Short mmCIF file of C-alpha atoms in Angstrom, two decimals:
data_model
loop_
_atom_site.label_atom_id
_atom_site.label_comp_id
_atom_site.label_asym_id
_atom_site.label_seq_id
_atom_site.Cartn_x
_atom_site.Cartn_y
_atom_site.Cartn_z
CA MET A 5 -27.70 24.80 2.71
CA THR A 6 -24.08 25.13 2.74
CA VAL A 7 -21.73 22.99 1.06
CA GLU A 8 -20.82 21.15 4.29
CA GLU A 9 -24.19 20.58 4.93
CA ILE A 10 -24.97 18.96 1.66
CA LEU A 11 -21.82 16.39 2.00
CA PHE A 12 -22.66 15.95 5.30
CA TYR A 13 -26.32 14.44 4.34
CA ALA A 14 -24.95 12.83 1.25
CA MET A 15 -22.33 10.88 3.21
CA SER A 16 -24.96 10.09 5.89
CA THR A 17 -27.19 8.94 3.46
CA VAL A 18 -24.48 6.59 2.28
CA LEU A 19 -23.60 5.70 5.82
CA VAL A 20 -27.02 4.59 6.58
CA GLY A 21 -27.42 2.77 3.40
CA ALA A 22 -24.48 0.84 3.55
CA ALA A 23 -25.00 -0.22 7.27
CA VAL A 24 -28.69 -1.37 6.29
CA ALA A 25 -27.17 -3.23 3.35
CA VAL A 26 -24.61 -4.94 5.63
CA ILE A 27 -27.42 -6.66 7.25
CA THR A 28 -30.10 -7.27 4.60
CA VAL A 29 -27.92 -8.33 1.57
CA ARG A 30 -27.87 -12.15 0.84
CA ASN A 31 -24.03 -12.50 -0.34
CA PRO A 32 -21.73 -12.71 2.61
CA VAL A 33 -18.97 -10.95 0.54
CA HIS A 34 -21.50 -8.02 -0.47
CA ALA A 35 -22.13 -7.56 3.29
CA ALA A 36 -18.50 -7.03 3.79
CA LEU A 37 -17.77 -4.92 1.18
CA ALA A 38 -20.75 -2.85 2.26
CA LEU A 39 -19.34 -2.64 5.71
CA VAL A 40 -16.27 -1.15 4.17
CA LEU A 41 -18.22 1.47 2.58
CA ALA A 42 -19.92 2.25 5.79
CA PHE A 43 -16.37 2.35 7.78
CA PHE A 44 -15.60 5.10 4.70
CA ALA A 45 -18.58 7.11 5.03
CA THR A 46 -17.75 7.11 8.80
CA ALA A 47 -14.29 8.34 8.29
CA PHE A 48 -15.71 11.03 6.21
CA HIS A 49 -17.77 12.20 8.76
CA TRP A 50 -14.83 12.27 11.50
CA VAL A 51 -12.69 14.24 8.81
CA MET A 52 -15.63 16.68 8.60
CA LEU A 53 -15.37 17.00 12.25
CA GLU A 54 -11.81 18.18 11.83
CA ALA A 55 -10.67 14.83 13.56
CA GLU A 56 -8.66 13.82 10.57
CA PHE A 57 -6.05 11.83 12.29
CA LEU A 58 -8.83 9.65 13.75
CA GLY A 59 -10.75 9.51 10.30
CA ILE A 60 -7.65 8.20 8.36
CA LEU A 61 -6.74 5.81 11.19
CA LEU A 62 -9.95 4.39 10.64
CA VAL A 63 -9.49 3.72 6.96
CA LEU A 64 -5.86 2.49 7.83
CA VAL A 65 -6.91 0.12 10.60
CA TYR A 66 -10.35 -1.17 9.92
CA VAL A 67 -10.72 -0.77 5.91
CA GLY A 68 -7.14 -1.40 5.29
CA ALA A 69 -6.42 -4.31 7.77
CA VAL A 70 -9.43 -5.76 9.71
CA MET A 71 -11.75 -5.74 6.74
CA VAL A 72 -9.29 -7.30 4.36
CA LEU A 73 -8.89 -10.55 6.81
CA PHE A 74 -12.48 -10.40 7.01
CA LEU A 75 -13.13 -10.53 3.27
CA PHE A 76 -10.35 -13.25 3.15
CA VAL A 77 -12.22 -15.38 5.54
CA VAL A 78 -15.51 -14.97 4.05
CA MET A 79 -14.54 -15.46 0.64
CA MET A 80 -13.05 -18.88 1.89
CA LEU A 81 -16.37 -19.78 3.66
CA ASP A 82 -18.94 -21.62 1.73
CA ILE A 83 -21.96 -20.07 3.56
CA ASN A 84 -25.45 -21.42 2.99
CA VAL A 85 -27.49 -18.43 2.80
CA ALA A 86 -30.76 -20.26 2.85
CA ARG A 87 -30.18 -21.82 6.08
CA MET A 88 -29.22 -18.82 7.79
CA ARG A 89 -32.26 -17.03 6.66
CA GLU A 90 -34.40 -19.78 8.67
CA GLY A 91 -34.04 -18.02 11.84
CA PHE A 92 -34.63 -14.60 10.62
CA ALA A 93 -38.52 -14.77 11.68
CA ARG A 94 -37.79 -16.56 14.66
CA PHE A 95 -35.11 -13.97 15.89
CA LEU A 96 -37.26 -10.79 14.70
CA PRO A 97 -39.06 -10.03 17.80
CA VAL A 98 -35.68 -10.49 20.17
CA GLY A 99 -33.92 -8.57 17.48
CA LEU A 100 -36.56 -5.60 17.61
CA VAL A 101 -36.57 -5.45 21.32
CA VAL A 102 -32.95 -5.06 21.65
CA ALA A 103 -33.03 -2.50 18.73
CA VAL A 104 -35.63 -0.42 20.30
CA GLY A 105 -33.68 -0.81 23.73
CA MET A 106 -30.46 0.57 22.17
CA MET A 107 -32.46 3.36 20.32
CA GLY A 108 -33.69 4.48 23.75
CA LEU A 109 -30.37 4.06 25.44
CA MET A 110 -28.88 6.33 22.68
CA ALA A 111 -31.76 8.80 23.11
CA MET A 112 -31.25 9.17 26.66
CA VAL A 113 -27.31 9.89 26.01
CA VAL A 114 -27.73 12.20 23.33
CA GLY A 115 -30.80 13.98 24.75
CA ALA A 116 -29.57 14.45 27.90
CA GLY A 117 -27.56 17.71 29.06
CA VAL A 118 -24.22 16.30 27.88
CA PHE A 119 -24.70 17.14 24.22
CA ARG A 120 -26.29 20.27 24.63
CA ILE A 121 -23.09 22.47 24.64
CA PRO A 122 -22.00 24.95 22.01
CA GLY A 123 -19.49 23.05 19.51
CA PRO A 124 -16.19 23.79 20.12
CA GLU A 125 -14.47 26.91 17.97
CA ARG A 126 -12.96 26.07 14.78
CA ALA A 127 -9.26 25.42 15.02
CA ALA A 128 -7.04 27.59 12.85
CA ALA A 129 -5.67 25.97 9.59
CA ASP A 130 -2.33 25.25 10.98
CA HIS A 131 -3.70 23.44 13.71
CA SER A 132 -2.03 20.00 14.13
CA ASN A 133 -4.56 17.43 15.24
CA THR A 134 -2.19 14.72 15.30
CA ALA A 135 0.28 16.78 17.40
CA ALA A 136 -2.64 17.56 19.99
CA LEU A 137 -3.74 13.89 20.41
CA GLY A 138 -0.09 12.66 20.83
CA HIS A 139 0.31 15.27 23.41
CA LEU A 140 -2.82 14.37 25.45
CA LEU A 141 -2.10 10.60 25.08
CA TYR A 142 1.21 10.88 26.31
CA THR A 143 0.55 13.45 29.04
CA GLU A 144 -2.79 13.34 30.62
CA TYR A 145 -3.70 10.01 29.57
CA VAL A 146 -0.38 7.94 29.79
CA TYR A 147 -1.26 5.37 32.15
CA PRO A 148 -4.57 4.35 30.42
CA PHE A 149 -2.59 4.39 27.13
CA GLU A 150 0.24 2.38 28.34
CA ILE A 151 -2.14 -0.21 29.96
CA ALA A 152 -4.36 -0.39 26.72
CA ALA A 153 -0.76 -1.14 25.00
CA VAL A 154 -0.02 -3.76 27.59
CA ILE A 155 -3.48 -5.49 26.87
CA LEU A 156 -2.73 -5.46 23.41
CA LEU A 157 0.54 -7.00 23.54
CA VAL A 158 -0.82 -9.77 25.81
CA ALA A 159 -3.75 -10.30 23.06
CA ILE A 160 -0.81 -10.77 20.30
CA ILE A 161 1.36 -13.07 22.49
CA ALA A 162 -1.96 -15.06 23.35
CA ALA A 163 -2.92 -15.53 19.78
CA ILE A 164 0.43 -16.67 19.03
CA VAL A 165 0.95 -19.34 21.90
CA LEU A 166 -3.06 -20.52 21.02
CA THR A 167 -1.84 -21.42 17.30
CA LEU A 168 1.62 -21.92 17.87
CA ARG A 169 1.56 -25.94 17.91
CA ARG A 170 4.11 -28.50 16.21
CA ARG A 171 1.98 -30.66 13.99
CA PRO A 172 3.95 -34.02 12.60
CA GLY A 173 3.56 -34.68 9.18
CA THR A 174 3.92 -31.04 7.60
CA LEU A 175 6.15 -30.74 4.69
CA HIS A 176 8.11 -27.76 6.61
CA LEU A 177 11.23 -26.62 5.42
CA ASP A 178 14.14 -25.43 7.54
CA PRO A 179 15.35 -22.51 5.62
CA GLY A 180 18.77 -22.67 7.40
CA ARG A 181 19.19 -26.32 6.13
CA GLN A 182 18.19 -25.29 2.45
CA ALA A 183 20.67 -22.32 2.44
CA ARG A 184 23.55 -24.64 3.76
CA VAL A 185 23.03 -27.29 0.89
CA ARG A 186 26.21 -27.99 -1.10
CA ARG A 187 26.08 -28.97 -4.91
CA ASN A 188 27.80 -32.30 -4.19
CA GLU A 189 25.43 -33.42 -1.62
CA ARG A 190 22.55 -33.03 -4.34
CA VAL A 191 24.39 -33.53 -7.78
CA ARG A 192 26.54 -36.28 -8.97
CA MET A 193 28.74 -35.41 -12.12
CA VAL A 194 29.27 -38.30 -14.38
CA LYS A 195 31.76 -38.47 -17.10
CA MET A 196 31.07 -40.69 -20.30
CA HIS A 197 31.88 -40.72 -23.58
CA SER A 198 29.21 -39.76 -26.43
CA GLU A 199 27.85 -43.03 -27.53
CA LYS A 200 28.03 -43.90 -31.39
CA GLN A 201 24.97 -44.08 -33.33
CA MET B 26 -11.72 25.67 -10.51
CA GLN B 27 -7.99 25.85 -9.45
CA ILE B 28 -8.14 22.60 -7.73
CA SER B 29 -9.32 21.11 -11.11
CA ALA B 30 -6.71 22.57 -12.96
CA LYS B 31 -4.09 21.21 -10.27
CA ILE B 32 -5.62 17.73 -10.44
CA THR B 33 -5.14 17.87 -14.47
CA LEU B 34 -1.76 19.24 -14.11
CA LEU B 35 -0.92 16.19 -11.98
CA LEU B 36 -2.78 13.47 -13.35
CA THR B 37 -1.80 14.10 -17.11
CA PRO B 38 1.94 13.68 -16.70
CA LEU B 39 1.42 10.79 -14.22
CA LEU B 40 -0.78 8.60 -16.77
CA LEU B 41 1.62 9.55 -19.37
CA ALA B 42 4.64 8.44 -17.27
CA VAL B 43 2.55 5.23 -16.47
CA ALA B 44 2.47 4.81 -20.20
CA TYR B 45 5.88 5.39 -20.94
CA THR B 46 7.16 3.31 -17.69
CA THR B 47 5.38 0.13 -19.67
CA PHE B 48 7.78 1.21 -22.59
CA ALA B 49 10.55 1.83 -20.64
CA GLU B 50 10.10 -1.47 -18.85
CA ARG B 51 10.10 -3.60 -22.17
CA LYS B 52 13.15 -1.54 -23.41
CA ILE B 53 15.12 -1.88 -20.27
CA ILE B 54 14.43 -5.73 -19.83
CA GLY B 55 14.85 -6.20 -23.41
CA TYR B 56 18.51 -4.61 -23.24
CA MET B 57 19.27 -6.65 -20.24
CA GLN B 58 18.40 -9.59 -22.21
CA ILE B 59 20.37 -8.34 -25.46
CA ARG B 60 17.42 -7.80 -27.33
CA ILE B 61 15.84 -4.72 -28.77
CA GLY B 62 12.62 -4.44 -27.26
CA PRO B 63 9.82 -3.09 -28.94
CA ASN B 64 11.02 -1.05 -32.08
CA ARG B 65 8.29 -0.87 -34.66
CA VAL B 66 5.72 1.58 -33.89
CA GLY B 67 7.04 5.37 -34.41
CA PRO B 68 10.62 6.51 -34.41
CA ARG B 69 12.81 3.88 -32.39
CA GLY B 70 9.36 2.37 -31.17
CA PHE B 71 8.34 5.40 -29.03
CA LEU B 72 4.85 5.40 -30.01
CA GLN B 73 4.27 1.96 -28.58
CA PRO B 74 2.42 2.76 -25.55
CA ILE B 75 -0.12 4.64 -27.61
CA ALA B 76 -0.76 1.74 -29.81
CA ASP B 77 -1.13 -0.54 -26.88
CA ALA B 78 -3.57 1.68 -25.19
CA LEU B 79 -5.64 2.45 -28.62
CA LYS B 80 -5.72 -1.63 -28.82
CA LEU B 81 -6.77 -2.06 -25.20
CA LEU B 82 -9.66 0.44 -25.93
CA THR B 83 -10.70 -1.21 -28.62
CA LYS B 84 -11.23 -4.29 -27.36
CA GLU B 85 -13.96 -6.08 -25.83
CA VAL B 86 -14.80 -6.11 -22.24
CA ILE B 87 -15.72 -9.85 -21.58
CA VAL B 88 -17.71 -10.82 -18.51
CA PRO B 89 -17.43 -14.21 -17.78
CA THR B 90 -20.73 -16.06 -17.27
CA ASN B 91 -21.21 -16.71 -13.33
CA ALA B 92 -19.13 -13.95 -12.63
CA ASN B 93 -20.55 -11.56 -10.29
CA ARG B 94 -21.20 -8.51 -12.99
CA TYR B 95 -21.05 -5.42 -10.84
CA LEU B 96 -18.22 -6.48 -8.55
CA PHE B 97 -16.31 -7.65 -11.73
CA LEU B 98 -16.77 -4.34 -13.35
CA THR B 99 -16.08 -2.34 -9.85
CA ALA B 100 -12.56 -4.08 -9.28
CA PRO B 101 -10.69 -2.25 -11.45
CA VAL B 102 -11.99 0.92 -10.28
CA LEU B 103 -11.21 0.05 -6.84
CA ALA B 104 -7.74 -0.86 -7.68
CA ILE B 105 -6.96 2.38 -9.87
CA ALA B 106 -8.66 5.02 -7.38
CA PRO B 107 -6.55 4.73 -4.31
CA SER B 108 -3.31 4.78 -6.32
CA LEU B 109 -4.19 8.01 -8.11
CA ALA B 110 -5.57 9.49 -4.85
CA ALA B 111 -2.53 8.97 -2.98
CA TRP B 112 -0.73 11.39 -5.14
CA ALA B 113 -2.85 14.34 -3.77
CA VAL B 114 -0.28 15.15 -0.85
CA VAL B 115 3.01 14.18 -2.64
CA PRO B 116 4.87 17.03 -2.71
CA PHE B 117 6.90 17.88 -6.09
CA ASP B 118 8.84 20.76 -4.77
CA ASP B 119 8.78 23.07 -1.65
CA GLY B 120 5.14 23.66 -1.10
CA MET B 121 4.34 21.80 -4.61
CA ALA B 122 1.27 19.49 -3.50
CA ILE B 123 -2.26 19.48 -4.22
CA ALA B 124 -3.20 19.11 -0.56
CA ASP B 125 -0.23 19.95 2.12
CA ILE B 126 -2.02 18.14 4.94
CA ASN B 127 -0.53 17.44 8.29
CA ALA B 128 -1.03 13.71 8.54
CA GLY B 129 0.07 13.32 4.89
CA LEU B 130 2.14 10.19 5.68
CA LEU B 131 -0.65 8.42 7.20
CA TYR B 132 -2.91 9.70 4.30
CA ILE B 133 -0.68 7.81 2.08
CA LEU B 134 -0.31 4.65 3.82
CA ALA B 135 -4.39 4.22 4.62
CA LEU B 136 -4.53 4.72 0.77
CA THR B 137 -2.09 2.51 -0.39
CA SER B 138 -3.60 -0.27 1.97
CA LEU B 139 -6.85 0.26 0.04
CA GLY B 140 -5.32 -1.09 -3.27
CA VAL B 141 -5.65 -4.61 -2.28
CA TYR B 142 -9.30 -4.15 -2.34
CA GLY B 143 -9.58 -4.41 -6.29
CA ILE B 144 -7.45 -7.32 -6.33
CA ILE B 145 -9.61 -9.33 -3.80
CA VAL B 146 -12.68 -8.10 -5.35
CA ALA B 147 -11.28 -9.06 -8.92
CA GLY B 148 -10.54 -12.53 -7.72
CA TRP B 149 -13.41 -13.34 -6.08
CA ALA B 150 -15.86 -11.54 -8.76
CA SER B 151 -14.60 -13.55 -11.88
CA ASN B 152 -15.47 -16.63 -10.26
CA SER B 153 -12.31 -18.60 -11.28
CA ARG B 154 -10.19 -20.51 -9.32
CA TYR B 155 -6.96 -19.18 -10.68
CA ALA B 156 -8.33 -15.79 -9.90
CA LEU B 157 -9.45 -16.64 -6.35
CA LEU B 158 -5.96 -18.30 -5.59
CA GLY B 159 -4.27 -15.09 -6.81
CA SER B 160 -6.32 -12.74 -5.09
CA LEU B 161 -6.01 -14.94 -1.90
CA ARG B 162 -2.22 -14.74 -1.95
CA SER B 163 -2.27 -10.91 -2.62
CA ALA B 164 -4.44 -10.13 0.48
CA ALA B 165 -2.13 -12.31 2.65
CA GLN B 166 1.14 -10.76 1.25
CA ILE B 167 -0.07 -7.14 1.27
CA ILE B 168 -1.49 -7.62 4.90
CA SER B 169 2.19 -8.93 5.93
CA TYR B 170 4.51 -6.30 4.27
CA GLU B 171 2.31 -3.40 5.25
CA ILE B 172 3.18 -4.02 8.90
CA ALA B 173 7.09 -4.03 7.90
CA MET B 174 6.20 -0.76 5.82
CA GLY B 175 4.77 0.89 8.73
CA PHE B 176 7.28 0.27 11.12
CA ALA B 177 9.60 1.42 8.45
CA LEU B 178 7.86 4.81 8.13
CA VAL B 179 7.92 5.24 11.97
CA GLY B 180 11.45 5.29 11.99
CA VAL B 181 11.18 8.22 9.28
CA ILE B 182 8.51 10.11 11.61
CA MET B 183 10.71 9.62 14.70
CA ALA B 184 13.72 11.02 12.69
CA ALA B 185 11.59 14.03 11.10
CA GLY B 186 9.27 14.56 14.07
CA SER B 187 6.34 15.06 11.38
CA LEU B 188 3.99 13.41 9.47
CA ASN B 189 3.80 16.15 6.69
CA LEU B 190 5.88 14.90 3.80
CA GLY B 191 6.93 18.55 3.13
CA GLU B 192 8.34 18.82 6.60
CA ILE B 193 10.03 15.49 6.53
CA VAL B 194 11.96 16.09 3.23
CA GLU B 195 12.97 19.69 4.95
CA ALA B 196 14.12 17.83 8.11
CA GLN B 197 16.81 16.51 5.79
CA ARG B 198 18.12 19.61 4.69
CA GLY B 199 21.93 20.35 5.06
CA SER B 200 24.03 17.95 2.70
CA VAL B 201 23.76 14.46 1.42
CA TYR B 202 24.91 13.06 4.91
CA HIS B 203 21.73 14.78 6.25
CA TRP B 204 19.55 12.73 4.39
CA PHE B 205 17.67 9.91 6.21
CA LEU B 206 19.40 7.15 3.80
CA LEU B 207 22.42 7.17 6.21
CA PRO B 208 20.72 6.78 9.84
CA LEU B 209 17.74 4.84 8.70
CA LEU B 210 19.73 2.63 6.10
CA PRO B 211 18.17 -0.91 7.32
CA LEU B 212 14.69 0.76 7.44
CA PHE B 213 15.13 2.26 4.12
CA LEU B 214 16.20 -1.40 2.50
CA VAL B 215 12.84 -2.71 4.49
CA TYR B 216 10.54 0.14 2.98
CA PHE B 217 11.79 -0.52 -0.75
CA ILE B 218 11.45 -4.23 -0.21
CA SER B 219 8.21 -3.94 1.43
CA GLY B 220 7.24 -1.45 -1.36
CA VAL B 221 7.88 -4.06 -4.05
CA ALA B 222 5.81 -6.57 -2.51
CA GLU B 223 3.05 -4.16 -1.90
CA THR B 224 2.82 -3.35 -5.61
CA ASN B 225 2.84 -7.23 -6.45
CA ARG B 226 5.85 -6.55 -8.84
CA ALA B 227 8.58 -9.26 -9.45
CA PRO B 228 9.96 -10.87 -7.40
CA PHE B 229 7.13 -10.70 -5.15
CA ASP B 230 4.39 -11.18 -7.94
CA VAL B 231 2.91 -14.28 -6.82
CA ALA B 232 -0.46 -12.71 -7.13
CA GLU B 233 -0.16 -12.87 -11.08
CA GLY B 234 2.38 -15.81 -10.93
CA GLU B 235 1.86 -16.69 -14.67
CA SER B 236 3.89 -19.82 -14.55
CA GLU B 237 1.89 -21.31 -11.49
CA ILE B 238 -1.86 -20.00 -11.92
CA VAL B 239 -2.00 -18.28 -15.55
CA ALA B 240 -2.37 -14.73 -14.82
CA GLY B 241 -3.89 -14.82 -10.85
CA PHE B 242 -6.34 -12.22 -10.19
CA HIS B 243 -6.96 -10.68 -13.76
CA VAL B 244 -6.89 -13.88 -15.70
CA GLU B 245 -10.51 -13.15 -16.41
CA TYR B 246 -10.10 -9.65 -17.48
CA SER B 247 -9.85 -8.34 -21.03
CA GLY B 248 -9.55 -4.81 -22.76
CA MET B 249 -9.66 -1.61 -20.85
CA ALA B 250 -10.63 -3.15 -17.70
CA PHE B 251 -7.32 -5.00 -17.89
CA ALA B 252 -5.37 -2.42 -18.74
CA VAL B 253 -6.94 -0.25 -15.66
CA PHE B 254 -5.16 -2.88 -13.32
CA PHE B 255 -2.04 -2.18 -15.23
CA LEU B 256 -2.47 1.41 -14.87
CA ALA B 257 -3.13 0.83 -11.21
CA GLU B 258 0.02 -1.19 -10.49
CA TYR B 259 2.26 1.28 -12.40
CA ALA B 260 0.90 4.15 -10.89
CA ASN B 261 1.72 2.52 -7.54
CA MET B 262 5.09 1.69 -8.44
CA ILE B 263 5.80 5.43 -9.33
CA LEU B 264 4.27 6.45 -6.08
CA ILE B 265 6.26 4.04 -3.98
CA SER B 266 9.50 5.29 -5.81
CA ALA B 267 8.50 8.84 -5.21
CA LEU B 268 8.18 8.23 -1.82
CA THR B 269 11.13 6.53 -1.19
CA ALA B 270 13.00 9.64 -3.10
CA LEU B 271 10.75 11.94 -0.46
CA LEU B 272 11.41 9.91 2.87
CA PHE B 273 15.05 8.83 2.66
CA LEU B 274 16.68 10.56 -0.27
CA GLY B 275 15.52 14.04 0.42
CA GLY B 276 13.01 14.52 -2.23
CA TRP B 277 13.62 17.68 -4.01
CA LEU B 278 16.80 18.58 -2.06
CA SER B 279 19.97 18.74 -4.23
CA PRO B 280 22.82 16.14 -3.43
CA LEU B 281 25.25 18.94 -3.77
CA GLU B 282 24.14 21.01 -1.29
CA GLY B 283 26.49 21.95 1.53
CA LEU B 284 29.33 20.42 -0.77
CA LEU B 285 29.65 23.23 -3.19
CA PRO B 286 30.24 26.42 -2.21
CA GLN B 287 27.42 29.17 -2.35
CA ALA B 288 28.67 30.91 -5.35
CA ALA B 289 27.93 27.86 -7.56
CA PHE B 290 24.29 28.13 -6.61
CA ALA B 291 24.19 31.76 -7.72
CA LEU B 292 25.24 31.18 -11.39
CA PRO B 293 22.56 31.92 -13.75
CA VAL B 294 21.69 28.48 -15.63
CA ILE B 295 23.96 26.08 -13.76
CA GLY B 296 23.15 27.23 -10.40
CA TRP B 297 19.53 26.40 -10.96
CA VAL B 298 20.02 22.91 -12.21
CA LEU B 299 22.47 22.50 -9.12
CA ASP B 300 19.97 23.65 -6.63
CA GLY B 301 17.14 21.70 -5.07
CA GLY B 302 14.14 21.57 -7.10
CA ILE B 303 11.51 19.29 -9.12
CA HIS B 304 14.14 17.97 -11.45
CA TRP B 305 16.22 16.31 -8.52
CA PHE B 306 12.79 14.91 -7.24
CA LEU B 307 11.92 13.50 -10.76
CA ALA B 308 15.65 12.28 -11.38
CA LYS B 309 15.32 10.27 -7.83
CA THR B 310 12.10 8.77 -8.42
CA ALA B 311 13.24 7.66 -11.96
CA PHE B 312 16.21 5.96 -10.39
CA PHE B 313 14.06 3.96 -8.08
CA LEU B 314 11.43 3.00 -10.87
CA PHE B 315 14.52 1.70 -12.99
CA LEU B 316 15.24 -0.44 -9.85
CA PHE B 317 11.81 -1.97 -9.92
CA LEU B 318 12.20 -2.86 -13.59
CA TRP B 319 15.77 -4.20 -12.98
CA PHE B 320 14.59 -6.41 -10.20
CA ARG B 321 11.91 -7.81 -12.65
CA ALA B 322 14.98 -8.78 -14.96
CA THR B 323 17.10 -10.22 -12.46
CA PHE B 324 15.25 -11.90 -9.61
CA PRO B 325 13.46 -15.35 -9.97
CA ARG B 326 10.36 -15.34 -8.23
CA TYR B 327 9.95 -15.89 -4.76
CA ARG B 328 7.90 -19.17 -3.40
CA TYR B 329 4.92 -18.36 -1.43
CA ASP B 330 6.25 -19.50 1.85
CA GLN B 331 9.53 -17.54 1.42
CA ILE B 332 7.93 -14.57 0.67
CA MET B 333 5.87 -14.94 4.23
CA ARG B 334 8.85 -15.77 5.98
CA LEU B 335 10.88 -12.76 4.71
CA GLY B 336 7.98 -10.41 5.75
CA TRP B 337 7.38 -11.83 9.08
CA LYS B 338 10.63 -13.14 10.45
CA VAL B 339 13.08 -10.91 8.73
CA LEU B 340 11.98 -7.51 7.98
CA ILE B 341 9.84 -6.85 10.96
CA PRO B 342 12.39 -8.01 13.62
CA VAL B 343 14.91 -5.68 11.45
CA THR B 344 12.73 -2.78 11.96
CA ILE B 345 11.73 -3.24 15.41
CA VAL B 346 15.57 -3.78 16.35
CA TRP B 347 16.27 -0.21 14.61
CA LEU B 348 13.27 1.36 16.04
CA PHE B 349 15.08 0.91 19.47
CA LEU B 350 18.23 1.88 18.42
CA GLU B 351 16.91 5.07 16.84
CA GLY B 352 15.02 5.77 20.04
CA VAL B 353 18.18 5.78 21.89
CA ALA B 354 19.80 7.87 19.31
CA VAL B 355 16.96 10.42 19.56
CA ALA B 356 17.22 10.53 23.09
CA PHE B 357 20.79 11.31 23.21
CA GLY B 358 20.56 13.58 20.29
CA LEU B 359 22.97 11.92 18.00
CA GLY B 360 24.15 14.45 15.43
CA PRO B 361 23.84 15.30 12.92
CA TRP B 362 20.67 13.65 12.24
CA PHE B 363 18.94 13.50 15.60
CA ALA B 364 20.63 16.83 17.13
#
């Protein structure tokens, strides 16, 4: 085995192990951390496929931002693990059917002729994956790219609008008013003689 | 083998620098507060960090009852690993980096965003209210400032036309006026402020907040496990300083370039000092590191809601406006930077 193959199998083992851990460990925080590890192993695979831009982006977006917020929420929740376990046996048959169906679909896609092509030739060392991707995004796929951007923008605005509401009774302070405060509005200087003992 | 030698050559000075940054911090803040600072161990106190390290090494690492033992001990590792790994792509001089990769800036951004896991996991695994509060504050703060930081970096990428740190520095070649400091001044300020916030340093150190939540996320840690968190924090401080020098102040380029006549650089020893090189890079890094310490001696801690306001309502709009202006400047080829 070459070094690359050893690395591939090692990281694949980590990936599969972490993915299994996500759904089997009892503690939700552990599950979230296992998911982080799974993302990491996936990013490693992408870097090995010379898609280093996507690999780094996976770490930056999913591990660095999305999963941090996930952990943030999971840490705050007081999840009753025992109650969540109750439905496990009941939903097991349905889950198995879905899993087998997914596996069948994947086998059909991977087994079909689409993936039976020789791998692309190895790019030269000075090949910039990032530049190639940017070039493609802004020429050939410019409309899908822009439309996706607009959809994301709509989602951002929608999220803000949904949560933006004035609640009465909050202890909100207006920073402008705070900054305009003058001393004589708050402090009263009193001149007095020192008292005798 | 060669790569391990390179890593050793990078990490040994880095860890020494971390140790002596703690010493510099105590000395500088001491002098700013008109006292002397540590001066007992070794000549003028210069062996103080060594004594501190020995003390922390020999202390017991206490794992609190009901703490999650594995995560509690993994958390310091999660904190320090990214802050050391990020140094792999930092160029100290022309081509003097362990890995000169194309997406270097993105790699650094990805790795610095991972340091928060150490803090979150430490706070959660300690099974302590103060620690949990500290880690929640830290998570929210780092997520918020990462956006402003990322936008500031987009400005640098637009100006340099590359994600490679070496090429970003080379794009600033010419003279002091070619550095990105001038055309990207607001982004430079935003980047450095976000950098201070990302490293949880004063005045944004609410994750520790010793006057409110004891010591925040590392309240339950002792001995070497505690020291590793500080190692990570100081390594991150040096990293942010080095990156600010690389991205906005021309890294290893000499500020005298283009100002002095060519003959000055041909002089035997003086020419080497005047010309660009690793010494300029280290000097610029040291300057920003000094700013970190200065801030701590000068500014009172921000209130938590003010931190959030500054991040979301001040820094991010500033970067967005400046990105638009910069886009116009790039489109019209405004010289000498975007020509």
